[in-house]
């Protein structure tokens, strides 16, 4: 739908006035269709001392090509209806074209858009709080690091002290620890041929160390309720005792529950190793 309207005042400056008006309409239509703002104005002087004003605009959602096509269509309609008048308007739903012999729009140039406001400076109070927060975080992290390092050192020192104390206790008690590898070699890997007997506590094997010493190895059953700590305490106590009827204790292997005695090929060995009486060393 297109609408064209002429102003009520008739022109007395023909035909120069009409020619100038048509050229202004065409120029405004061309400028409005090509600009990104979809808006353009123009002026033209005519004798005697007159000025003609033109305006062209489109809806902002139109493309440049659509706007130009719409304005060009109106620019052909406007002269056909309004050449008898000083001005006129042609418009539809998407664009508008107007020309008048008086200033009907604001002639002042558009004010430039306001410059972006600079970022607000950080106040001294805010800056101080930020510095305090950074300092607090740095101190907290440093303190945590030192605390972790101290705890690690304390734990390592405790382990060293515990190992040293155990060594001192072993030396004080005269307890000798024999490796499982040595006992396996001495008993031919606990061969059935070296087995001396078996009781409720486990088995006893005969063996021979590399230095030629004959030994008897008491191998406690895995199902035995006696734990390593109880075994160690019992062996320490047995190592302190000296009696003519007790078999000499040579050492212990805690990799398994193994007790090593001096081998005595007589009745006292059997009595000591297989006795179920409370006086038995094991």
mmCIF file of C-alpha atoms in Angstrom:
data_model
loop_
_atom_site.group_PDB
_atom_site.id
_atom_site.type_symbol
_atom_site.label_atom_id
_atom_site.label_comp_id
_atom_site.label_asym_id
_atom_site.label_seq_id
_atom_site.Cartn_x
_atom_site.Cartn_y
_atom_site.Cartn_z
ATOM 1 C CA UNK A 1 0.000 0.000 0.000
ATOM 2 C CA UNK A 2 1.407 3.382 -1.049
ATOM 3 C CA UNK A 3 0.143 6.833 -0.035
ATOM 4 C CA UNK A 4 1.127 10.110 -1.738
ATOM 5 C CA UNK A 5 0.111 13.509 -0.416
ATOM 6 C CA UNK A 6 0.784 17.009 -1.758
ATOM 7 C CA UNK A 7 1.066 20.103 0.383
ATOM 8 C CA UNK A 8 -1.779 22.631 0.145
ATOM 9 C CA UNK A 9 0.312 25.540 -1.094
ATOM 10 C CA UNK A 10 0.767 25.658 -4.845
ATOM 11 C CA UNK A 11 4.108 26.469 -6.400
ATOM 12 C CA UNK A 12 4.608 29.658 -8.392
ATOM 13 C CA UNK A 13 8.074 28.709 -9.625
ATOM 14 C CA UNK A 14 7.540 26.467 -12.593
ATOM 15 C CA UNK A 15 9.142 24.575 -14.255
ATOM 16 C CA UNK A 16 12.539 25.104 -12.564
ATOM 17 C CA UNK A 17 11.018 24.389 -9.154
ATOM 18 C CA UNK A 18 9.565 21.056 -10.251
ATOM 19 C CA UNK A 19 12.791 19.944 -11.877
ATOM 20 C CA UNK A 20 14.800 20.818 -8.775
ATOM 21 C CA UNK A 21 12.294 19.081 -6.533
ATOM 22 C CA UNK A 22 12.420 15.889 -8.571
ATOM 23 C CA UNK A 23 16.225 15.843 -8.507
ATOM 24 C CA UNK A 24 16.198 16.308 -4.705
ATOM 25 C CA UNK A 25 13.713 13.441 -4.334
ATOM 26 C CA UNK A 26 15.903 11.147 -6.436
ATOM 27 C CA UNK A 27 19.057 12.124 -4.510
ATOM 28 C CA UNK A 28 17.440 11.621 -1.101
ATOM 29 C CA UNK A 29 16.019 8.257 -2.165
ATOM 30 C CA UNK A 30 19.427 7.098 -3.383
ATOM 31 C CA UNK A 31 21.217 8.241 -0.213
ATOM 32 C CA UNK A 32 18.626 6.680 2.092
ATOM 33 C CA UNK A 33 18.816 3.316 0.329
ATOM 34 C CA UNK A 34 22.592 3.003 0.524
ATOM 35 C CA UNK A 35 23.295 4.232 4.059
ATOM 36 C CA UNK A 36 23.513 1.871 7.012
ATOM 37 C CA UNK A 37 21.246 4.166 9.047
ATOM 38 C CA UNK A 38 18.427 3.758 6.487
ATOM 39 C CA UNK A 39 17.940 7.523 6.746
ATOM 40 C CA UNK A 40 19.084 10.552 4.676
ATOM 41 C CA UNK A 41 18.286 14.212 4.221
ATOM 42 C CA UNK A 42 19.124 16.709 1.480
ATOM 43 C CA UNK A 43 18.743 20.376 0.590
ATOM 44 C CA UNK A 44 18.560 22.349 -2.670
ATOM 45 C CA UNK A 45 18.344 26.129 -3.254
ATOM 46 C CA UNK A 46 16.012 27.706 -5.779
ATOM 47 C CA UNK A 47 15.345 31.295 -6.852
ATOM 48 C CA UNK A 48 14.597 33.653 -5.377
ATOM 49 C CA UNK A 49 16.427 32.758 -2.135
ATOM 50 C CA UNK A 50 14.448 29.663 -1.403
ATOM 51 C CA UNK A 51 15.566 26.280 0.000
ATOM 52 C CA UNK A 52 13.957 22.939 -0.527
ATOM 53 C CA UNK A 53 14.344 20.100 2.021
ATOM 54 C CA UNK A 54 14.101 16.381 1.321
ATOM 55 C CA UNK A 55 14.035 13.324 3.633
ATOM 56 C CA UNK A 56 14.162 9.589 2.939
ATOM 57 C CA UNK A 57 13.982 6.785 5.525
ATOM 58 C CA UNK A 58 13.331 3.039 5.796
ATOM 59 C CA UNK A 59 12.490 0.569 8.503
ATOM 60 C CA UNK A 60 15.714 -0.546 10.200
ATOM 61 C CA UNK A 61 15.052 -4.259 9.647
ATOM 62 C CA UNK A 62 15.223 -3.855 5.846
ATOM 63 C CA UNK A 63 18.373 -4.757 3.979
ATOM 64 C CA UNK A 64 20.123 -2.065 1.924
ATOM 65 C CA UNK A 65 18.798 -3.523 -1.303
ATOM 66 C CA UNK A 66 15.220 -3.696 0.017
ATOM 67 C CA UNK A 67 15.375 -0.127 1.296
ATOM 68 C CA UNK A 68 16.741 1.199 -1.992
ATOM 69 C CA UNK A 69 14.022 -0.596 -3.989
ATOM 70 C CA UNK A 70 11.277 0.772 -1.707
ATOM 71 C CA UNK A 71 12.535 4.393 -1.919
ATOM 72 C CA UNK A 72 13.047 4.251 -5.688
ATOM 73 C CA UNK A 73 9.447 3.129 -6.100
ATOM 74 C CA UNK A 74 8.208 6.054 -4.016
ATOM 75 C CA UNK A 75 10.442 8.494 -5.920
ATOM 76 C CA UNK A 76 8.497 7.671 -9.120
ATOM 77 C CA UNK A 77 5.151 8.161 -7.383
ATOM 78 C CA UNK A 78 5.909 11.488 -5.724
ATOM 79 C CA UNK A 79 6.414 13.654 -8.855
ATOM 80 C CA UNK A 80 3.312 12.275 -10.552
ATOM 81 C CA UNK A 81 1.060 13.440 -7.763
ATOM 82 C CA UNK A 82 2.741 16.448 -6.299
ATOM 83 C CA UNK A 83 4.352 18.526 -9.050
ATOM 84 C CA UNK A 84 1.561 21.066 -8.688
ATOM 85 C CA UNK A 85 2.512 21.646 -5.045
ATOM 86 C CA UNK A 86 5.523 22.991 -3.210
ATOM 87 C CA UNK A 87 6.024 19.681 -1.439
ATOM 88 C CA UNK A 88 4.631 16.260 -0.848
ATOM 89 C CA UNK A 89 4.982 12.923 0.948
ATOM 90 C CA UNK A 90 4.965 9.348 -0.338
ATOM 91 C CA UNK A 91 5.108 6.428 2.034
ATOM 92 C CA UNK A 92 4.187 2.795 2.609
ATOM 93 C CA UNK A 93 4.671 0.322 5.443
ATOM 94 C CA UNK A 94 8.445 0.055 4.965
ATOM 95 C CA UNK A 95 9.714 3.464 3.813
ATOM 96 C CA UNK A 96 8.875 7.166 3.496
ATOM 97 C CA UNK A 97 9.937 9.958 1.134
ATOM 98 C CA UNK A 98 9.140 13.623 1.753
ATOM 99 C CA UNK A 99 10.086 16.979 0.218
ATOM 100 C CA UNK A 100 9.042 20.463 1.374
ATOM 101 C CA UNK A 101 9.940 24.082 0.717
ATOM 102 C CA UNK A 102 10.482 24.676 4.454
ATOM 103 C CA UNK A 103 12.621 23.052 7.111
ATOM 104 C CA UNK A 104 10.446 20.365 8.671
ATOM 105 C CA UNK A 105 13.222 18.390 10.398
ATOM 106 C CA UNK A 106 15.916 19.370 12.854
ATOM 107 C CA UNK A 107 18.801 20.940 10.955
ATOM 108 C CA UNK A 108 21.257 20.593 13.838
ATOM 109 C CA UNK A 109 23.749 17.799 13.195
ATOM 110 C CA UNK A 110 23.269 14.691 15.212
ATOM 111 C CA UNK A 111 25.241 14.759 18.420
ATOM 112 C CA UNK A 112 28.019 12.173 18.478
ATOM 113 C CA UNK A 113 27.371 9.249 20.778
ATOM 114 C CA UNK A 114 28.746 9.791 24.259
ATOM 115 C CA UNK A 115 32.198 8.399 24.789
ATOM 116 C CA UNK A 116 32.434 5.264 26.862
ATOM 117 C CA UNK A 117 32.927 6.090 30.480
ATOM 118 C CA UNK A 118 36.424 5.257 31.698
ATOM 119 C CA UNK A 119 36.617 2.432 34.197
ATOM 120 C CA UNK A 120 36.036 3.591 37.689
ATOM 121 C CA UNK A 121 39.331 3.919 39.523
ATOM 122 C CA UNK A 122 39.846 1.504 42.358
ATOM 123 C CA UNK A 123 39.386 3.396 45.557
ATOM 124 C CA UNK A 124 42.127 3.381 48.136
ATOM 125 C CA UNK A 125 39.830 1.399 50.429
ATOM 126 C CA UNK A 126 39.170 -1.274 47.806
ATOM 127 C CA UNK A 127 42.843 -1.424 46.862
ATOM 128 C CA UNK A 128 43.790 -1.871 50.500
ATOM 129 C CA UNK A 129 41.298 -4.718 50.927
ATOM 130 C CA UNK A 130 42.638 -6.440 47.820
ATOM 131 C CA UNK A 131 46.198 -6.197 49.086
ATOM 132 C CA UNK A 132 45.152 -7.572 52.479
ATOM 133 C CA UNK A 133 43.357 -10.492 50.829
ATOM 134 C CA UNK A 134 46.409 -11.340 48.696
ATOM 135 C CA UNK A 135 48.664 -11.110 51.749
ATOM 136 C CA UNK A 136 46.333 -13.340 53.771
ATOM 137 C CA UNK A 137 46.250 -16.008 51.048
ATOM 138 C CA UNK A 138 50.038 -15.929 50.669
ATOM 139 C CA UNK A 139 50.586 -16.281 54.428
ATOM 140 C CA UNK A 140 48.040 -19.119 54.662
ATOM 141 C CA UNK A 141 49.637 -21.069 51.823
ATOM 142 C CA UNK A 142 53.113 -20.546 53.259
ATOM 143 C CA UNK A 143 52.010 -21.630 56.722
ATOM 144 C CA UNK A 144 50.350 -24.751 55.346
ATOM 145 C CA UNK A 145 53.485 -25.654 53.404
ATOM 146 C CA UNK A 146 55.692 -25.246 56.482
ATOM 147 C CA UNK A 147 53.259 -27.276 58.603
ATOM 148 C CA UNK A 148 53.208 -30.153 56.114
ATOM 149 C CA UNK A 149 57.021 -30.129 55.924
ATOM 150 C CA UNK A 150 57.329 -30.168 59.729
ATOM 151 C CA UNK A 151 54.849 -33.036 60.081
ATOM 152 C CA UNK A 152 56.706 -35.030 57.423
ATOM 153 C CA UNK A 153 60.017 -34.483 59.234
ATOM 154 C CA UNK A 154 58.512 -35.470 62.592
ATOM 155 C CA UNK A 155 56.993 -38.620 61.133
ATOM 156 C CA UNK A 156 60.256 -39.604 59.438
ATOM 157 C CA UNK A 157 62.189 -38.975 62.647
ATOM 158 C CA UNK A 158 59.759 -41.108 64.630
ATOM 159 C CA UNK A 159 60.221 -43.987 62.219
ATOM 160 C CA UNK A 160 63.977 -43.671 62.532
ATOM 161 C CA UNK A 161 63.788 -43.586 66.324
ATOM 162 C CA UNK A 162 61.513 -46.618 66.355
ATOM 163 C CA UNK A 163 63.861 -48.602 64.120
ATOM 164 C CA UNK A 164 66.849 -47.560 66.207
ATOM 165 C CA UNK A 165 65.070 -48.549 69.412
ATOM 166 C CA UNK A 166 64.204 -51.938 67.982
ATOM 167 C CA UNK A 167 67.827 -52.488 67.020
ATOM 168 C CA UNK A 168 68.943 -51.509 70.491
ATOM 169 C CA UNK A 169 66.388 -53.828 72.083
ATOM 170 C CA UNK A 170 67.478 -56.664 69.884
ATOM 171 C CA UNK A 171 71.116 -56.122 70.723
ATOM 172 C CA UNK A 172 70.302 -55.846 74.418
ATOM 173 C CA UNK A 173 68.290 -59.036 74.402
ATOM 174 C CA UNK A 174 70.884 -60.883 72.338
ATOM 175 C CA UNK A 175 68.190 -61.848 69.829
ATOM 176 C CA UNK A 176 69.464 -62.943 66.434
ATOM 177 C CA UNK A 177 67.287 -62.633 63.388
ATOM 178 C CA UNK A 178 67.789 -65.195 60.661
ATOM 179 C CA UNK A 179 66.416 -64.627 57.158
ATOM 180 C CA UNK A 180 63.874 -66.942 55.599
ATOM 181 C CA UNK A 181 66.231 -67.546 52.676
ATOM 182 C CA UNK A 182 68.944 -68.887 54.991
ATOM 183 C CA UNK A 183 66.525 -71.250 56.736
ATOM 184 C CA UNK A 184 65.125 -72.534 53.476
ATOM 185 C CA UNK A 185 68.631 -73.347 52.284
ATOM 186 C CA UNK A 186 69.454 -75.029 55.609
ATOM 187 C CA UNK A 187 66.349 -77.258 55.567
ATOM 188 C CA UNK A 188 66.286 -77.927 51.795
ATOM 189 C CA UNK A 189 63.225 -75.683 51.549
ATOM 190 C CA UNK A 190 61.610 -77.454 54.523
ATOM 191 C CA UNK A 191 61.907 -80.822 52.837
ATOM 192 C CA UNK A 192 59.812 -83.697 54.168
ATOM 193 C CA UNK A 193 63.072 -85.678 54.516
ATOM 194 C CA UNK A 194 64.278 -83.150 57.124
ATOM 195 C CA UNK A 195 61.051 -83.170 59.082
ATOM 196 C CA UNK A 196 61.588 -84.257 62.687
ATOM 197 C CA UNK A 197 57.990 -84.204 63.828
ATOM 198 C CA UNK A 198 54.760 -82.271 64.146
ATOM 199 C CA UNK A 199 52.581 -81.050 66.976
ATOM 200 C CA UNK A 200 49.550 -78.865 67.563
ATOM 201 C CA UNK A 201 51.681 -75.730 67.177
ATOM 202 C CA UNK A 202 53.232 -76.727 63.823
ATOM 203 C CA UNK A 203 56.211 -78.633 62.399
ATOM 204 C CA UNK A 204 59.909 -79.074 63.276
ATOM 205 C CA UNK A 205 62.621 -79.474 60.662
ATOM 206 C CA UNK A 206 66.269 -80.416 60.968
ATOM 207 C CA UNK A 207 68.800 -78.305 59.103
ATOM 208 C CA UNK A 208 72.414 -77.287 58.766
ATOM 209 C CA UNK A 209 73.758 -73.772 58.414
ATOM 210 C CA UNK A 210 76.621 -72.870 56.082
ATOM 211 C CA UNK A 211 79.041 -72.893 59.034
ATOM 212 C CA UNK A 212 78.150 -76.530 59.709
ATOM 213 C CA UNK A 213 75.999 -75.928 62.794
ATOM 214 C CA UNK A 214 73.104 -78.319 63.168
ATOM 215 C CA UNK A 215 69.804 -76.593 63.842
ATOM 216 C CA UNK A 216 66.180 -77.424 64.471
ATOM 217 C CA UNK A 217 63.594 -75.055 63.004
ATOM 218 C CA UNK A 218 60.222 -74.844 64.676
ATOM 219 C CA UNK A 219 57.666 -73.667 62.097
ATOM 220 C CA UNK A 220 54.512 -72.436 63.744
ATOM 221 C CA UNK A 221 51.270 -73.203 61.983
ATOM 222 C CA UNK A 222 49.614 -70.376 60.049
ATOM 223 C CA UNK A 223 46.458 -71.193 61.956
ATOM 224 C CA UNK A 224 48.207 -70.581 65.263
ATOM 225 C CA UNK A 225 46.560 -67.907 67.354
ATOM 226 C CA UNK A 226 49.953 -66.664 68.481
ATOM 227 C CA UNK A 227 50.853 -63.375 66.786
ATOM 228 C CA UNK A 228 54.236 -61.902 65.989
ATOM 229 C CA UNK A 229 54.325 -59.646 69.045
ATOM 230 C CA UNK A 230 53.481 -62.511 71.396
ATOM 231 C CA UNK A 231 56.063 -64.718 69.671
ATOM 232 C CA UNK A 232 58.742 -62.068 70.007
ATOM 233 C CA UNK A 233 58.036 -61.537 73.703
ATOM 234 C CA UNK A 234 58.118 -65.263 74.318
ATOM 235 C CA UNK A 235 61.436 -65.628 72.533
ATOM 236 C CA UNK A 236 62.973 -62.731 74.437
ATOM 237 C CA UNK A 237 61.955 -64.375 77.691
ATOM 238 C CA UNK A 238 63.268 -67.775 76.565
ATOM 239 C CA UNK A 239 66.557 -66.191 75.500
ATOM 240 C CA UNK A 240 67.045 -64.807 79.002
ATOM 241 C CA UNK A 241 66.548 -68.171 80.662
ATOM 242 C CA UNK A 242 69.418 -70.558 81.194
ATOM 243 C CA UNK A 243 68.714 -74.130 82.291
ATOM 244 C CA UNK A 244 70.394 -77.427 81.658
ATOM 245 C CA UNK A 245 67.136 -78.943 80.413
ATOM 246 C CA UNK A 246 66.376 -76.098 77.950
ATOM 247 C CA UNK A 247 67.452 -76.265 74.344
ATOM 248 C CA UNK A 248 69.621 -73.231 73.439
ATOM 249 C CA UNK A 249 67.721 -70.668 71.356
ATOM 250 C CA UNK A 250 69.733 -69.504 68.325
ATOM 251 C CA UNK A 251 67.430 -67.034 66.646
ATOM 252 C CA UNK A 252 64.107 -66.270 65.025
ATOM 253 C CA UNK A 253 62.681 -65.427 61.589
ATOM 254 C CA UNK A 254 59.720 -63.095 61.628
ATOM 255 C CA UNK A 255 59.121 -63.287 57.853
ATOM 256 C CA UNK A 256 57.288 -66.406 58.915
ATOM 257 C CA UNK A 257 56.761 -67.687 62.442
ATOM 258 C CA UNK A 258 60.047 -69.628 62.649
ATOM 259 C CA UNK A 259 62.088 -70.353 65.786
ATOM 260 C CA UNK A 260 65.629 -71.705 65.456
ATOM 261 C CA UNK A 261 67.170 -73.937 68.140
ATOM 262 C CA UNK A 262 70.428 -75.766 68.424
ATOM 263 C CA UNK A 263 69.915 -79.330 67.270
ATOM 264 C CA UNK A 264 70.378 -81.856 70.083
ATOM 265 C CA UNK A 265 70.146 -85.492 68.975
ATOM 266 C CA UNK A 266 68.793 -86.765 72.247
ATOM 267 C CA UNK A 267 65.628 -86.842 74.300
ATOM 268 C CA UNK A 268 65.857 -83.273 75.493
ATOM 269 C CA UNK A 269 65.295 -81.923 71.971
ATOM 270 C CA UNK A 270 62.113 -83.901 71.482
ATOM 271 C CA UNK A 271 60.859 -82.988 74.943
ATOM 272 C CA UNK A 272 61.510 -79.285 74.455
ATOM 273 C CA UNK A 273 60.072 -78.993 70.980
ATOM 274 C CA UNK A 274 57.005 -81.214 71.250
ATOM 275 C CA UNK A 275 56.020 -80.851 74.882
ATOM 276 C CA UNK A 276 52.573 -79.403 75.531
ATOM 277 C CA UNK A 277 53.330 -78.594 79.143
ATOM 278 C CA UNK A 278 53.354 -74.973 80.374
ATOM 279 C CA UNK A 279 57.086 -75.263 81.070
ATOM 280 C CA UNK A 280 57.877 -75.618 77.365
ATOM 281 C CA UNK A 281 59.813 -72.706 75.919
ATOM 282 C CA UNK A 282 57.454 -72.443 72.949
#
